[in-house]
Short mmCIF file of C-alpha atoms in Angstrom, two decimals:
data_model
loop_
_atom_site.label_atom_id
_atom_site.label_comp_id
_atom_site.label_asym_id
_atom_site.label_seq_id
_atom_site.Cartn_x
_atom_site.Cartn_y
_atom_site.Cartn_z
CA ARG D 1 0.19 -0.09 0.02
CA ARG D 2 2.88 2.49 0.86
CA HIS D 3 3.88 1.76 -3.02
CA ASN D 4 0.31 2.27 -4.36
CA GLY D 5 0.21 -1.06 -5.01
CA GLU D 6 -2.89 -3.20 -6.03
CA PHE D 7 -4.05 -6.38 -4.58
CA LEU D 8 -5.65 -8.91 -6.62
CA LEU D 9 -6.92 -12.26 -5.75
CA ARG D 10 -6.45 -15.13 -8.10
CA ILE D 11 -7.99 -18.56 -7.44
CA GLU D 12 -5.59 -21.16 -8.69
CA ASP D 13 -8.07 -24.18 -8.96
CA THR D 14 -6.26 -25.95 -11.98
CA ASP D 15 -5.08 -28.88 -9.79
CA ARG D 16 -8.78 -30.89 -10.39
CA THR D 17 -7.87 -34.08 -8.49
CA ARG D 18 -7.13 -32.11 -5.34
CA LEU D 19 -9.83 -29.60 -5.78
CA VAL D 20 -12.04 -29.01 -2.47
CA ASP D 21 -15.57 -27.30 -3.40
CA THR D 22 -15.47 -25.10 -0.30
CA ALA D 23 -11.73 -24.05 -0.51
CA THR D 24 -12.57 -20.80 -2.63
CA GLU D 25 -15.41 -19.56 -0.04
CA ASP D 26 -12.87 -20.56 2.70
CA ILE D 27 -10.29 -18.48 1.59
CA LEU D 28 -12.43 -15.27 0.87
CA ASP D 29 -14.08 -15.53 4.21
CA GLN D 30 -10.67 -15.79 6.03
CA LEU D 31 -9.42 -12.93 4.03
CA ARG D 32 -12.71 -11.04 4.99
CA TRP D 33 -12.08 -11.82 8.56
CA CYS D 34 -8.55 -10.41 8.63
CA GLY D 35 -9.67 -7.30 7.02
CA LEU D 36 -7.65 -7.66 3.83
CA SER D 37 -9.78 -6.70 0.93
CA PRO D 38 -8.79 -7.38 -2.58
CA ASP D 39 -8.74 -4.40 -5.14
CA GLU D 40 -9.58 -7.14 -7.67
CA GLY D 41 -10.86 -10.58 -7.55
CA PRO D 42 -13.70 -13.05 -8.27
CA PHE D 43 -17.22 -11.69 -6.88
CA SER D 44 -18.36 -13.28 -3.85
CA PRO D 45 -19.99 -11.59 -0.59
CA ALA D 46 -17.60 -13.40 1.58
CA ALA D 47 -14.70 -11.32 -0.09
CA GLY D 48 -16.84 -8.25 0.00
CA LEU D 49 -17.08 -8.22 -3.85
CA PRO D 50 -20.92 -7.91 -4.83
CA PRO D 51 -21.85 -8.39 -8.51
CA ARG D 52 -21.78 -4.86 -10.12
CA GLU D 53 -21.99 -3.67 -13.78
CA PRO D 54 -18.25 -2.25 -14.64
CA SER D 55 -18.06 1.40 -15.26
CA GLU D 56 -16.92 3.06 -18.56
CA GLN D 57 -13.49 3.63 -17.19
CA GLU D 58 -13.01 0.24 -16.00
CA ALA D 59 -14.29 -1.00 -19.41
CA GLN D 60 -11.42 1.38 -21.31
CA ALA D 61 -8.80 0.18 -18.90
CA ARG D 62 -9.47 -3.21 -19.82
CA ALA D 63 -9.23 -2.42 -23.56
CA ALA D 64 -5.96 -0.48 -23.25
CA ALA D 65 -4.91 -3.52 -20.67
CA LEU D 66 -5.43 -6.11 -23.65
CA ALA D 67 -4.00 -4.08 -26.35
CA ASP D 68 -0.47 -4.48 -24.44
CA LEU D 69 -0.72 -8.23 -24.02
CA PRO D 70 0.89 -10.73 -26.04
CA ALA D 71 -0.60 -11.66 -29.26
CA TRP D 72 -1.42 -15.50 -27.96
CA ALA D 73 -3.18 -13.89 -24.93
CA GLN D 74 -5.00 -11.33 -26.91
CA GLY D 75 -7.48 -13.81 -28.61
CA PRO D 76 -8.94 -15.75 -25.45
CA LEU D 77 -9.14 -12.87 -23.46
CA GLY D 78 -10.57 -10.45 -26.22
CA GLY D 79 -13.50 -10.60 -28.31
CA ALA D 80 -16.56 -12.84 -26.92
CA ALA D 81 -14.45 -13.02 -23.68
CA ALA D 82 -14.60 -9.21 -23.22
CA ASP D 83 -18.12 -9.15 -23.77
CA ALA D 84 -18.92 -12.05 -21.08
CA TRP D 85 -16.44 -10.06 -18.89
CA ALA D 86 -18.79 -6.99 -19.20
CA ALA D 87 -21.78 -8.88 -18.88
CA ALA D 88 -20.86 -11.09 -15.68
CA SER D 89 -18.45 -8.25 -14.25
CA SER D 90 -15.83 -10.58 -13.28
CA GLY D 91 -14.44 -8.54 -10.60
CA GLY D 92 -11.97 -6.44 -12.18
CA VAL D 93 -9.98 -4.93 -14.90
CA LEU D 94 -7.85 -8.12 -15.74
CA GLY D 95 -10.57 -10.78 -14.78
CA PRO D 96 -11.52 -13.44 -14.86
CA TYR D 97 -9.78 -14.41 -11.80
CA MET D 98 -10.69 -18.16 -11.30
CA GLN D 99 -8.21 -20.16 -13.15
CA SER D 100 -10.89 -22.71 -13.98
CA GLU D 101 -12.63 -19.64 -15.95
CA ARG D 102 -9.48 -18.62 -17.96
CA GLN D 103 -8.81 -22.41 -18.90
CA SER D 104 -12.45 -22.31 -20.33
CA LEU D 105 -11.58 -19.52 -22.42
CA GLY D 106 -8.55 -21.21 -23.93
CA LEU D 107 -5.77 -18.95 -22.38
CA TYR D 108 -3.53 -21.71 -21.33
CA ARG D 109 -3.68 -23.98 -24.62
CA ALA D 110 -2.94 -20.79 -26.70
CA ALA D 111 0.03 -20.13 -24.65
CA ALA D 112 1.08 -23.47 -25.06
CA GLU D 113 0.85 -23.48 -28.70
CA ALA D 114 2.73 -20.27 -28.93
CA MET D 115 5.45 -22.17 -27.37
CA LEU D 116 4.95 -24.87 -29.55
CA ASP D 117 5.26 -22.69 -32.78
CA ALA D 118 8.25 -20.87 -31.22
CA GLY D 119 10.24 -24.41 -30.11
CA THR D 120 10.50 -23.29 -26.61
CA ALA D 121 8.27 -26.38 -25.81
CA TYR D 122 7.85 -29.63 -27.37
CA ARG D 123 4.98 -32.27 -27.33
CA CYS D 124 5.62 -35.65 -25.24
CA PHE D 125 3.83 -38.70 -26.29
CA CYS D 126 5.33 -41.09 -23.75
CA SER D 127 2.77 -43.09 -21.86
CA ALA D 128 2.15 -42.95 -18.27
CA GLU D 129 3.64 -46.61 -18.11
CA ARG D 130 6.96 -45.57 -19.70
CA LEU D 131 7.25 -42.65 -17.60
CA GLU D 132 6.60 -44.93 -14.38
CA ASP D 133 9.29 -47.61 -15.45
CA LEU D 134 11.52 -44.45 -15.99
CA ARG D 135 10.89 -43.29 -12.50
CA ALA D 136 11.68 -46.58 -11.00
CA SER D 137 14.82 -47.01 -13.01
CA GLN D 138 15.99 -43.65 -11.73
CA GLN D 139 15.34 -44.50 -8.15
CA ARG D 140 16.79 -47.62 -8.58
CA ARG D 141 19.95 -46.21 -9.59
CA GLY D 142 19.93 -43.28 -6.94
CA ARG D 143 19.26 -40.82 -9.73
CA PRO D 144 16.75 -37.58 -9.48
CA VAL D 145 13.71 -38.12 -11.25
CA MET D 146 13.32 -36.12 -14.17
CA TYR D 147 12.37 -36.78 -18.04
CA ASP D 148 14.76 -38.23 -20.05
CA ARG D 149 13.86 -36.18 -23.14
CA ALA D 150 13.06 -38.71 -25.15
CA CYS D 151 10.18 -36.61 -27.51
CA ALA D 152 12.53 -33.75 -27.48
CA SER D 153 14.03 -34.97 -30.82
CA VAL D 154 10.70 -35.62 -32.58
CA GLY D 155 10.50 -33.48 -35.65
CA GLU D 156 8.06 -30.88 -35.83
CA ALA D 157 6.11 -32.30 -38.62
CA GLU D 158 6.15 -35.84 -36.96
CA SER D 159 4.87 -34.37 -33.76
CA ALA D 160 2.12 -32.34 -35.70
CA ALA D 161 0.64 -35.23 -37.47
CA ARG D 162 0.75 -37.45 -34.50
CA ALA D 163 -1.45 -34.80 -32.20
CA ALA D 164 -3.49 -34.50 -35.53
CA ALA D 165 -4.29 -38.00 -35.63
CA GLY D 166 -5.31 -38.27 -32.46
CA GLU D 167 -2.51 -39.39 -30.02
CA PRO D 168 -2.57 -38.57 -26.79
CA PHE D 169 0.35 -36.12 -25.78
CA THR D 170 1.33 -33.58 -23.26
CA VAL D 171 3.25 -30.20 -23.85
CA ARG D 172 6.85 -30.29 -22.12
CA LEU D 173 9.30 -27.13 -21.61
CA ARG D 174 12.45 -27.23 -23.79
CA VAL D 175 15.31 -26.58 -21.49
CA PRO D 176 18.52 -26.15 -23.10
CA LEU D 177 21.27 -28.34 -21.34
CA SER D 178 24.71 -27.51 -22.82
CA ALA D 179 26.37 -24.29 -23.74
CA MET D 180 26.14 -25.52 -27.34
CA GLU D 181 22.55 -25.53 -27.17
CA LEU D 182 22.12 -22.09 -25.92
CA PRO D 183 22.20 -20.24 -29.35
CA GLU D 184 19.23 -22.10 -30.89
CA ALA D 185 17.45 -21.37 -27.37
CA GLN D 186 18.30 -17.96 -27.83
CA ALA D 187 16.97 -18.18 -31.48
CA ARG D 188 13.80 -19.58 -29.82
CA TRP D 189 13.18 -16.91 -27.68
CA ALA D 190 13.58 -14.31 -30.10
CA ALA D 191 11.36 -16.08 -32.35
CA ALA D 192 8.94 -16.38 -29.53
CA ARG D 193 9.17 -12.22 -28.88
CA SER D 194 8.44 -11.81 -32.07
CA GLY D 195 5.39 -13.91 -32.23
CA ALA D 196 4.12 -12.31 -29.19
CA GLY D 197 3.55 -9.29 -31.32
CA ALA D 198 4.92 -5.58 -31.63
CA ALA D 199 2.38 -4.10 -29.51
CA PHE D 200 3.41 -6.33 -26.56
CA ALA D 201 6.99 -5.88 -27.46
CA SER D 202 6.71 -2.41 -27.46
CA ALA D 203 4.65 -2.42 -23.72
CA GLU D 204 7.38 -4.73 -22.68
CA ALA D 205 10.12 -2.39 -23.35
CA ALA D 206 8.11 0.93 -21.98
CA ALA D 207 9.51 2.18 -18.66
CA GLY D 208 7.59 0.74 -16.08
CA ALA D 209 5.66 -2.04 -17.88
CA LEU D 210 7.53 -4.54 -15.75
CA PRO D 211 10.51 -4.18 -13.60
CA ALA D 212 13.92 -4.50 -14.65
CA PRO D 213 14.81 -8.33 -14.94
CA ASP D 214 15.80 -9.32 -11.63
CA GLY D 215 15.95 -12.88 -12.94
CA ALA D 216 18.22 -13.01 -15.80
CA LEU D 217 17.95 -15.22 -18.99
CA PRO D 218 20.19 -18.42 -19.13
CA THR D 219 23.56 -17.98 -19.20
CA THR D 220 26.49 -20.57 -19.70
CA SER D 221 28.28 -22.01 -16.71
CA ALA D 222 31.73 -20.96 -15.95
CA ASP D 223 32.64 -24.61 -15.27
CA PRO D 224 33.63 -26.31 -18.57
CA THR D 225 33.61 -29.73 -17.23
CA ALA D 226 30.11 -29.27 -15.62
CA GLY D 227 28.66 -31.50 -18.54
CA ASP D 228 30.91 -34.34 -18.39
CA GLY D 229 29.28 -37.70 -17.63
CA ALA D 230 29.87 -39.44 -14.72
CA ASP D 231 29.02 -43.03 -16.29
CA GLY D 232 30.19 -42.83 -19.72
CA GLU D 233 26.97 -42.19 -21.30
CA GLY D 234 27.28 -38.21 -21.70
CA THR D 235 25.38 -37.76 -18.65
CA SER D 236 26.08 -35.33 -15.99
CA ALA D 237 25.98 -36.01 -12.28
CA GLY D 238 22.62 -35.28 -10.97
CA HIS D 239 21.25 -35.23 -14.37
CA GLY D 240 18.63 -37.86 -14.17
CA GLY D 241 20.04 -39.67 -16.98
CA ARG D 242 18.79 -37.01 -19.65
CA ARG D 243 20.93 -37.01 -22.94
CA GLY D 244 21.86 -33.84 -24.45
CA ALA D 245 24.96 -32.55 -22.71
CA ALA D 246 28.17 -32.97 -24.85
CA SER D 247 31.15 -34.04 -22.39
CA GLY D 248 33.85 -31.16 -22.28
CA HIS D 249 31.14 -28.51 -22.91
CA GLY D 250 29.86 -26.22 -20.02
CA MET D 251 26.16 -26.74 -18.92
CA ALA D 252 23.63 -23.89 -19.50
CA SER D 253 22.63 -22.64 -16.62
CA THR D 254 19.84 -20.04 -15.49
CA THR D 255 20.25 -17.26 -12.69
CA VAL D 256 17.52 -16.14 -10.77
CA ARG D 257 18.03 -12.95 -8.69
CA ASP D 258 16.01 -12.91 -5.53
CA THR D 259 15.04 -10.11 -3.30
CA VAL D 260 16.29 -11.88 -0.12
CA LEU D 261 18.49 -14.62 -1.23
CA GLY D 262 20.73 -12.44 -3.84
CA SER D 263 21.74 -14.14 -7.06
CA VAL D 264 20.72 -18.14 -7.60
CA VAL D 265 22.61 -19.82 -10.23
CA PHE D 266 20.54 -23.25 -11.11
CA SER D 267 22.55 -25.58 -13.46
CA HIS D 268 20.16 -26.76 -16.12
CA SER D 269 21.45 -30.34 -15.85
CA ALA D 270 19.09 -30.17 -12.42
CA VAL D 271 16.01 -28.41 -14.42
CA ASP D 272 13.59 -30.59 -15.72
CA ASP D 273 11.82 -30.55 -19.09
CA CYS D 274 8.54 -30.26 -16.69
CA VAL D 275 4.85 -30.84 -18.01
CA LEU D 276 3.23 -27.49 -18.98
CA LEU D 277 0.14 -28.89 -20.58
CA LYS D 278 -1.46 -32.13 -19.36
CA SER D 279 -3.12 -34.58 -21.61
CA ASP D 280 -6.46 -33.41 -20.63
CA GLY D 281 -5.60 -30.05 -21.90
CA TRP D 282 -5.35 -28.36 -18.20
CA PRO D 283 -2.28 -26.60 -17.31
CA THR D 284 0.19 -27.16 -14.68
CA TYR D 285 1.25 -24.79 -12.23
CA HIS D 286 4.35 -23.77 -14.30
CA LEU D 287 2.22 -22.77 -16.93
CA ALA D 288 -0.52 -21.34 -15.38
CA SER D 289 1.06 -19.01 -12.81
CA VAL D 290 3.41 -17.70 -15.35
CA VAL D 291 0.56 -16.99 -18.11
CA ASP D 292 -1.42 -15.29 -15.35
CA ASP D 293 1.50 -13.04 -13.83
CA VAL D 294 2.08 -11.94 -17.49
CA THR D 295 -1.45 -11.17 -18.71
CA MET D 296 -2.14 -9.60 -15.15
CA LYS D 297 0.74 -7.47 -15.18
CA ILE D 298 2.26 -8.74 -11.65
CA SER D 299 5.25 -6.80 -10.76
CA ASP D 300 6.21 -9.09 -7.79
CA VAL D 301 6.33 -13.01 -7.65
CA ILE D 302 6.49 -13.45 -3.66
CA ARG D 303 6.04 -17.23 -2.24
CA GLY D 304 7.76 -19.65 -0.09
CA GLN D 305 11.11 -21.11 -0.52
CA GLU D 306 9.89 -24.45 -1.49
CA TRP D 307 9.04 -22.96 -4.75
CA LEU D 308 12.71 -21.88 -5.53
CA ALA D 309 13.69 -24.96 -7.44
CA SER D 310 11.01 -23.89 -9.65
CA ALA D 311 12.18 -20.33 -10.18
CA PRO D 312 14.74 -21.34 -13.09
CA LYS D 313 11.63 -23.39 -14.66
CA HIS D 314 9.52 -20.40 -14.68
CA ALA D 315 12.15 -17.93 -15.91
CA LEU D 316 12.42 -20.27 -18.99
CA VAL D 317 8.74 -20.33 -19.43
CA TYR D 318 8.91 -16.50 -19.39
CA ALA D 319 11.45 -16.66 -21.94
CA GLY D 320 10.08 -19.18 -23.85
CA LEU D 321 6.71 -16.76 -23.83
CA GLY D 322 8.38 -14.03 -25.36
CA VAL D 323 8.85 -11.85 -22.05
CA GLN D 324 11.69 -9.64 -22.08
CA ARG D 325 11.40 -8.72 -18.38
CA LEU D 326 10.84 -10.98 -15.43
CA PRO D 327 9.11 -9.86 -12.23
CA ARG D 328 10.91 -9.42 -9.15
CA PHE D 329 11.15 -12.81 -7.28
CA THR D 330 11.11 -13.06 -3.38
CA HIS D 331 11.22 -16.34 -1.80
CA LEU D 332 10.09 -16.06 2.07
CA PRO D 333 11.49 -18.30 4.69
CA LEU D 334 9.47 -21.49 5.44
CA LEU D 335 7.29 -21.54 8.76
CA LEU D 336 8.14 -24.09 10.97
CA GLY D 337 6.26 -25.68 13.96
CA ALA D 338 7.78 -26.37 17.26
CA ASP D 339 9.09 -29.73 16.19
CA ARG D 340 11.19 -27.72 13.60
CA ARG D 341 9.18 -29.51 10.91
CA LYS D 342 7.62 -27.27 7.90
CA LEU D 343 3.95 -26.35 8.80
CA SER D 344 1.48 -28.67 6.78
CA LYS D 345 -2.13 -28.85 6.47
CA ARG D 346 -1.88 -32.27 5.94
CA ARG D 347 -0.60 -32.72 9.51
CA GLY D 348 -3.43 -30.52 10.71
CA ASP D 349 -0.85 -27.81 11.55
CA ALA D 350 -2.26 -24.11 12.64
CA SER D 351 -4.49 -22.08 10.20
CA VAL D 352 -6.04 -19.11 10.09
CA ARG D 353 -9.47 -20.51 11.00
CA SER D 354 -8.14 -22.17 14.12
CA ALA D 355 -6.48 -19.57 15.17
CA ARG D 356 -9.67 -17.47 14.97
CA ASP D 357 -12.21 -20.23 16.27
CA ALA D 358 -9.92 -22.50 18.82
CA LEU D 359 -7.33 -19.77 20.14
CA ALA D 360 -9.71 -16.68 19.91
CA VAL D 361 -7.26 -14.56 18.38
CA SER D 362 -8.20 -11.05 17.17
CA PRO D 363 -7.32 -10.32 13.28
CA GLU D 364 -5.08 -7.48 14.28
CA ALA D 365 -2.78 -9.47 16.76
CA LEU D 366 -2.40 -12.70 14.21
CA LEU D 367 -1.71 -10.12 11.17
CA ASN D 368 1.13 -8.74 13.37
CA PHE D 369 2.32 -11.98 14.52
CA VAL D 370 2.57 -13.74 10.73
CA ALA D 371 4.17 -10.56 9.66
CA PHE D 372 6.89 -11.14 12.08
CA LEU D 373 7.59 -14.51 10.99
CA GLY D 374 10.67 -13.93 9.13
CA TRP D 375 10.78 -10.20 9.14
CA THR D 376 11.89 -7.49 11.73
CA PRO D 377 10.80 -4.05 11.20
CA PRO D 378 13.25 -1.01 11.20
CA THR D 379 11.47 0.57 14.48
CA ALA D 380 12.06 -2.94 16.31
CA ALA D 381 14.24 -3.27 19.53
CA ALA D 382 17.47 -5.02 19.63
CA HIS D 383 16.57 -8.36 20.05
CA SER D 384 18.99 -11.46 20.59
CA ALA D 385 17.87 -13.11 17.37
CA PRO D 386 15.17 -12.02 14.55
CA GLY D 387 11.49 -12.02 16.28
CA GLU D 388 12.79 -13.00 19.77
CA GLY D 389 11.68 -10.88 22.99
CA ASN D 390 8.91 -9.17 23.35
CA ALA D 391 9.42 -5.27 22.57
CA GLU D 392 6.50 -3.01 22.54
CA ASP D 393 7.94 -1.90 19.36
CA ASP D 394 6.76 -5.29 17.82
CA VAL D 395 3.17 -4.44 18.38
CA LEU D 396 1.94 -2.85 15.45
CA SER D 397 -1.65 -2.03 13.75
CA VAL D 398 -2.31 -2.95 9.96
CA ALA D 399 -1.61 0.54 9.04
CA GLU D 400 1.42 0.63 10.68
CA LEU D 401 2.94 -2.80 8.97
CA ALA D 402 1.82 -1.14 5.88
CA GLU D 403 3.88 1.71 6.63
CA HIS D 404 7.24 -0.03 7.77
CA PHE D 405 7.16 -3.24 5.74
CA ALA D 406 9.86 -3.98 3.10
CA LEU D 407 10.98 -7.21 1.70
CA THR D 408 14.45 -6.17 2.18
CA GLY D 409 13.79 -6.76 5.81
CA VAL D 410 13.03 -10.34 5.41
CA HIS D 411 15.20 -12.82 6.89
CA ARG D 412 16.80 -15.88 4.98
CA SER D 413 16.58 -18.24 8.09
CA ASN D 414 13.42 -20.29 8.54
CA ALA D 415 10.83 -18.72 10.92
CA VAL D 416 9.67 -20.90 13.92
CA VAL D 417 5.70 -20.49 14.80
CA ASP D 418 5.80 -19.72 18.68
CA ARG D 419 2.34 -20.08 20.14
CA ARG D 420 3.56 -18.31 23.32
CA ARG D 421 4.70 -15.18 20.96
CA LEU D 422 0.98 -15.21 19.60
CA ASP D 423 -0.24 -15.35 23.28
CA TRP D 424 1.84 -12.25 24.13
CA MET D 425 1.21 -10.36 20.80
CA GLN D 426 -2.77 -10.99 21.45
CA GLY D 427 -2.59 -9.54 24.88
CA ARG D 428 -0.72 -6.47 23.54
CA HIS D 429 -3.35 -5.97 21.09
CA VAL D 430 -6.12 -6.38 23.45
CA ARG D 431 -4.39 -3.79 25.89
CA ARG D 432 -4.16 -1.44 23.06
CA ALA D 433 -7.93 -1.75 22.30
CA LEU D 434 -8.79 -1.17 26.08
CA GLN D 435 -6.49 1.89 25.69
CA ALA D 436 -8.59 3.19 22.88
CA ALA D 437 -11.94 2.41 24.44
CA TRP D 438 -10.94 3.90 27.89
CA THR D 439 -9.86 7.18 26.57
CA PRO D 440 -11.56 9.53 23.86
CA GLY D 441 -8.88 10.12 20.96
CA GLY D 442 -7.59 6.50 21.44
CA GLN D 443 -4.94 7.11 24.17
CA GLY D 444 -4.66 5.03 27.64
CA ALA D 445 -5.63 6.59 30.90
CA SER D 446 -2.13 7.33 31.45
CA GLY D 447 -2.30 9.60 28.16
CA GLN D 448 -0.23 7.23 26.51
CA GLY D 449 -0.84 5.29 23.39
CA ALA D 450 -0.19 1.55 22.74
CA GLY D 451 3.11 0.37 24.77
CA GLY D 452 2.26 2.94 27.17
CA GLN D 453 0.94 2.37 30.65
CA GLY D 454 -3.17 2.67 30.44
CA ALA D 455 -5.55 0.03 31.10
CA GLY D 456 -4.15 -3.31 32.26
CA GLY D 457 -0.96 -0.97 32.56
CA ASP D 458 1.21 -0.74 35.47
CA ALA D 459 0.52 2.50 37.32
CA ALA D 460 -2.82 3.72 35.35
CA ALA D 461 -4.05 7.17 36.45
CA VAL D 462 -7.52 7.39 37.57
CA PRO D 463 -9.61 10.59 37.04
CA PRO D 464 -10.02 12.72 40.02
CA GLY D 465 -13.17 12.15 41.98
CA VAL D 466 -14.07 8.65 40.00
CA SER D 467 -13.17 5.34 41.98
CA ALA D 468 -11.14 2.87 40.70
CA ALA D 469 -13.59 0.25 40.97
CA LYS D 470 -15.98 2.32 38.61
CA VAL D 471 -13.11 2.57 36.25
CA ALA D 472 -12.33 -0.84 36.45
CA SER D 473 -15.98 -2.16 35.87
CA GLU D 474 -16.49 0.31 33.16
CA THR D 475 -13.11 -0.50 31.51
CA MET D 476 -13.91 -4.56 31.26
CA ILE D 477 -17.67 -3.79 29.94
CA ALA D 478 -15.72 -1.66 27.22
CA ALA D 479 -13.32 -4.66 26.53
CA VAL D 480 -16.26 -6.83 25.95
CA SER D 481 -17.46 -4.15 23.26
CA VAL D 482 -13.84 -4.16 21.73
CA LEU D 483 -13.45 -7.67 21.71
CA ASP D 484 -16.82 -8.05 20.01
CA SER D 485 -16.65 -5.50 17.66
CA VAL D 486 -12.69 -5.72 16.72
CA SER D 487 -11.86 -9.16 17.09
CA GLY D 488 -15.32 -10.61 15.63
CA PHE D 489 -15.99 -12.96 18.53
CA GLY D 490 -19.79 -12.37 19.04
CA ASP D 491 -19.98 -15.90 20.20
CA TRP D 492 -17.46 -15.63 23.10
CA PRO D 493 -18.78 -16.69 26.50
CA ALA D 494 -20.31 -14.08 28.55
CA VAL D 495 -18.27 -11.74 30.68
CA ALA D 496 -19.17 -11.14 34.02
CA VAL D 497 -17.66 -8.05 35.87
CA THR D 498 -17.56 -8.14 39.69
CA THR D 499 -16.00 -6.05 42.49
CA THR D 500 -14.96 -6.61 45.75
CA PRO D 501 -17.35 -5.49 48.73
CA ALA D 502 -14.72 -3.02 49.66
CA ALA D 503 -14.82 -1.61 46.29
CA ALA D 504 -18.38 -1.44 46.17
CA ALA D 505 -17.93 0.70 49.15
CA GLY D 506 -15.60 3.06 47.27
CA ASP D 507 -12.31 1.60 48.12
CA GLU D 508 -9.49 2.34 45.63
CA SER D 509 -8.90 -1.49 45.07
CA LEU D 510 -9.72 -2.48 41.45
CA GLY D 511 -12.09 -5.42 42.02
CA GLU D 512 -12.42 -8.37 39.85
CA ALA D 513 -13.29 -9.31 36.62
CA SER D 514 -13.78 -12.95 35.33
CA LEU D 515 -14.75 -15.01 32.19
CA GLY D 516 -18.20 -16.88 32.66
#
């Protein structure tokens, strides 16, 4: 928000085997609860995006956006699709935002066909049985499981004829292996840029259309022996049995520049000719995510470090689609449980829903807590280690997080999700809410804001002529209101406020409050 960015919500639902019917509404509901409202996204009451007719300004903006897209995208997203967008009002200028809807427009198939035409991808006719045998053989030999490029040498005419005859196929990314293959690969990327259309090329070259390439296009390895075969068959160690790297010639490589990790070099010996389009016509994540990032003009790709190994594949897909400038890549540290294992929904680890429903955490506290997992703001007090300690400077509102957050402050090391830290953060946010409710203007009774002394503080001042017991009772009643409105916990147990007999008689003791 500090950089006037836009929040586009895209639902990636192309993996039909793992699709959960209620997953989309669950995501939208949790975003709504957290107070994170997309600027554009699929229309849903849960997301706060009710159906509406697009304005004339939005229609003009969409037309301008379509004109800047590569030629392979203008067909599926323009014409009848544009009319359907106007009729259905799909949530924003760059919609639709459900990948399944974009699939129905033929967008991903058009991208795959453009890569086939440019030679940056190829059809694979291998059967499931052959691929399973190959996988088993590589596992027995202790090799990485990778495709052996058996179909990479099939001529274009033969490949087109077999596809036209109805033979099932997938579409795979063509990864140049050796330095000797790079000139041909570079010629294919140039062909892809030419096929993308002059309008797209000029838009790509325009200042600010996309950030300068933080991920470089493939370069050759500096090691002239990187392609030497370890087993006399012309394959390199870790190459998984793929042919194509000539002994004595350097391996090709891709350098990905990451905001957190710096320049990361990937030898193509470890980059698979991954499937982009499955035999049923649905795209894999590798194709769909890149196509959508291009057509939605995404400037920053931010995801977990488990996706780092896919970064060179995606860089090659960008190049294969004729894209000259890559978005900024940022790979965030992983979130670990108390057992130091990566959090996983398959193991029933913590989720937004469990924090909301089981732990009764407020949205503000949860967002604050999550923001500090792997990041430290410049305002934070010095800790013995990033994220450790309970400094009051760590208690930030959503607006303050937006003001201070920067990707340059993200750590390289993984972050441990500490329940005690979350409890502490929740307590501080409740205290801040009490202070805001106690005194007009959002200040605590001591005249201090968050982090100062106030409700629940160490030496809160009591207005002259008002009994401390009355202040305590009214403050606890205010807390019920705050927790109900700020945290959204309307179904909390009743809060009973009681005072001791001494307090009722005007004694300065603060009385007692209990949850019932």
